[in-house]
């Protein structure tokens, strides 16, 4: 395997955390939480720009890793979870309660895949298909977390 292929696998698997034999998506999401914290310290416009940039990078890396592994959407690719959880926290305050709530909401939407997330997962292939369903789960988590913050402003 060439250097760039090894780097693509290293990054797409969240520094190889995606190879953990159980719940790689959950561990991949955990890897993204420090990035979420840093992102929430930025102006919302810059945070959104950073999240969009990360999504494009994630699509490229996921596409490369899928080709290298010769598997369709392999579980060890977790950069999609990192991208999705970043989206979940754009413009949302970050503290212990919102971090736990946002993490749980993102994982729930990513696992349950409500409409049209499952449809996206089936219809779009390659790196875009790997990442977009998680981005949509992140959007759902973001909107739900915002609703929770409106209903419980003390969070």
Coordinates of C-alpha atoms in Angstrom, one line a residue:
X1 CA 0.0 0.0 0.0
X2 CA 1.3 3.4 -1.0
X3 CA 1.9 6.2 1.5
X4 CA -1.2 8.2 0.4
X5 CA -3.4 5.2 0.6
X6 CA -2.2 4.5 4.1
X7 CA -2.8 8.1 5.0
X8 CA -6.3 8.0 3.5
X9 CA -7.1 4.8 5.5
X10 CA -5.6 6.4 8.7
X11 CA -7.7 9.5 8.4
X12 CA -10.9 7.8 7.1
X13 CA -10.9 5.3 10.0
X14 CA -10.4 8.1 12.6
X15 CA -6.8 7.3 13.3
X16 CA -7.7 3.5 13.0
X17 CA -10.4 3.7 15.7
X18 CA -12.8 2.4 13.1
X19 CA -11.2 -1.0 13.4
X20 CA -12.5 -1.5 16.9
X21 CA -14.6 -4.6 16.5
X22 CA -17.7 -3.2 18.2
X23 CA -19.6 0.1 17.7
X24 CA -17.0 1.7 15.4
X25 CA -19.5 4.5 14.5
X26 CA -19.9 5.4 18.2
X27 CA -16.2 5.5 18.7
X28 CA -15.8 7.5 15.5
X29 CA -18.4 10.0 16.8
X30 CA -16.4 10.3 20.1
X31 CA -13.3 11.1 18.0
X32 CA -15.3 14.0 16.6
X33 CA -16.3 15.5 19.9
X34 CA -13.1 17.5 20.5
X35 CA -13.5 19.0 17.0
X36 CA -17.1 20.0 17.9
X37 CA -15.9 21.7 21.0
X38 CA -13.3 23.7 19.1
X39 CA -15.8 24.5 16.3
X40 CA -18.3 25.9 18.8
X41 CA -15.7 28.4 19.9
X42 CA -15.7 30.0 16.4
X43 CA -18.1 32.5 14.9
X44 CA -21.1 30.5 13.5
X45 CA -20.3 31.5 9.9
X46 CA -16.7 30.3 10.2
X47 CA -17.9 27.1 12.0
X48 CA -20.3 26.4 9.1
X49 CA -17.6 27.0 6.6
X50 CA -15.3 24.7 8.4
X51 CA -18.0 22.0 8.6
X52 CA -18.7 22.2 4.9
X53 CA -14.9 22.0 4.1
X54 CA -14.6 19.0 6.4
X55 CA -17.6 17.3 4.6
X56 CA -15.8 17.7 1.3
X57 CA -12.6 16.3 2.7
X58 CA -14.5 13.4 4.3
X59 CA -16.2 12.6 1.0
X60 CA -12.8 12.4 -0.7
X61 CA -11.2 10.3 2.0
X62 CA -14.2 8.0 2.3
X63 CA -14.2 7.4 -1.4
X64 CA -10.5 6.6 -1.4
X65 CA -10.8 4.3 1.6
X66 CA -13.8 2.5 0.1
X67 CA -11.8 1.8 -3.1
X68 CA -8.7 0.7 -1.2
X69 CA -10.7 -1.7 1.0
X70 CA -12.8 -2.9 -2.0
X71 CA -15.9 -2.9 0.2
X72 CA -19.1 -0.8 -0.2
X73 CA -19.4 1.5 2.8
X74 CA -17.3 -0.5 5.2
X75 CA -17.9 -0.1 8.9
X76 CA -14.3 0.9 9.6
X77 CA -14.7 4.2 7.7
X78 CA -15.8 6.6 10.5
X79 CA -14.9 10.0 9.0
X80 CA -18.6 10.2 8.0
X81 CA -19.5 10.1 11.7
X82 CA -17.0 12.8 12.5
X83 CA -18.5 15.0 9.7
X84 CA -22.0 14.3 10.9
X85 CA -21.4 15.1 14.5
X86 CA -19.7 18.4 13.5
X87 CA -22.9 19.3 11.7
X88 CA -24.9 18.5 14.8
X89 CA -23.0 21.2 16.8
X90 CA -22.9 24.1 14.3
X91 CA -24.2 27.1 16.0
X92 CA -25.1 25.2 19.2
X93 CA -23.5 26.1 22.6
X94 CA -21.2 23.4 23.9
X95 CA -21.3 22.3 27.5
X96 CA -21.5 18.9 29.2
X97 CA -25.3 18.7 28.8
X98 CA -25.5 19.8 25.2
X99 CA -22.5 17.5 24.4
X100 CA -24.2 14.5 25.8
X101 CA -27.6 15.4 24.3
X102 CA -26.1 16.2 20.9
X103 CA -24.0 13.0 20.9
X104 CA -27.0 10.8 21.8
X105 CA -29.3 12.6 19.2
X106 CA -26.7 12.2 16.5
X107 CA -26.1 8.5 17.2
X108 CA -29.9 7.9 17.4
X109 CA -30.5 9.5 14.0
X110 CA -27.5 7.8 12.5
X111 CA -28.6 4.4 13.7
X112 CA -32.4 4.7 13.1
X113 CA -32.0 6.5 9.8
X114 CA -35.5 8.2 9.6
X115 CA -36.7 9.4 6.2
X116 CA -35.0 10.3 4.0
X117 CA -31.7 9.2 5.5
X118 CA -32.1 5.5 4.6
X119 CA -33.1 6.5 1.1
X120 CA -30.0 8.6 0.7
X121 CA -27.8 5.8 1.9
X122 CA -29.3 3.5 -0.7
X123 CA -29.4 5.9 -3.7
X124 CA -26.0 7.6 -3.4
X125 CA -22.9 5.6 -3.8
X126 CA -19.2 6.2 -3.1
X127 CA -17.8 8.7 -0.7
X128 CA -20.8 11.0 -1.1
X129 CA -23.2 8.1 -0.1
X130 CA -21.0 7.3 2.9
X131 CA -21.0 10.8 4.2
X132 CA -24.3 12.4 3.2
X133 CA -26.5 10.1 5.3
X134 CA -24.5 11.1 8.4
X135 CA -24.6 14.8 7.5
X136 CA -28.4 14.5 7.3
X137 CA -28.4 12.7 10.7
X138 CA -26.3 15.7 11.9
X139 CA -28.8 18.2 10.6
X140 CA -31.6 16.3 12.3
X141 CA -29.6 16.2 15.6
X142 CA -28.8 19.9 15.2
X143 CA -32.4 20.9 14.7
X144 CA -33.6 18.7 17.5
X145 CA -30.9 20.0 19.9
X146 CA -32.0 23.5 19.1
X147 CA -35.6 22.6 19.9
X148 CA -34.4 21.1 23.2
X149 CA -32.5 24.3 24.0
X150 CA -35.6 26.4 23.3
X151 CA -37.8 24.2 25.5
X152 CA -35.1 23.9 28.3
X153 CA -33.1 27.2 28.1
X154 CA -31.2 26.4 31.3
X155 CA -29.1 23.8 29.4

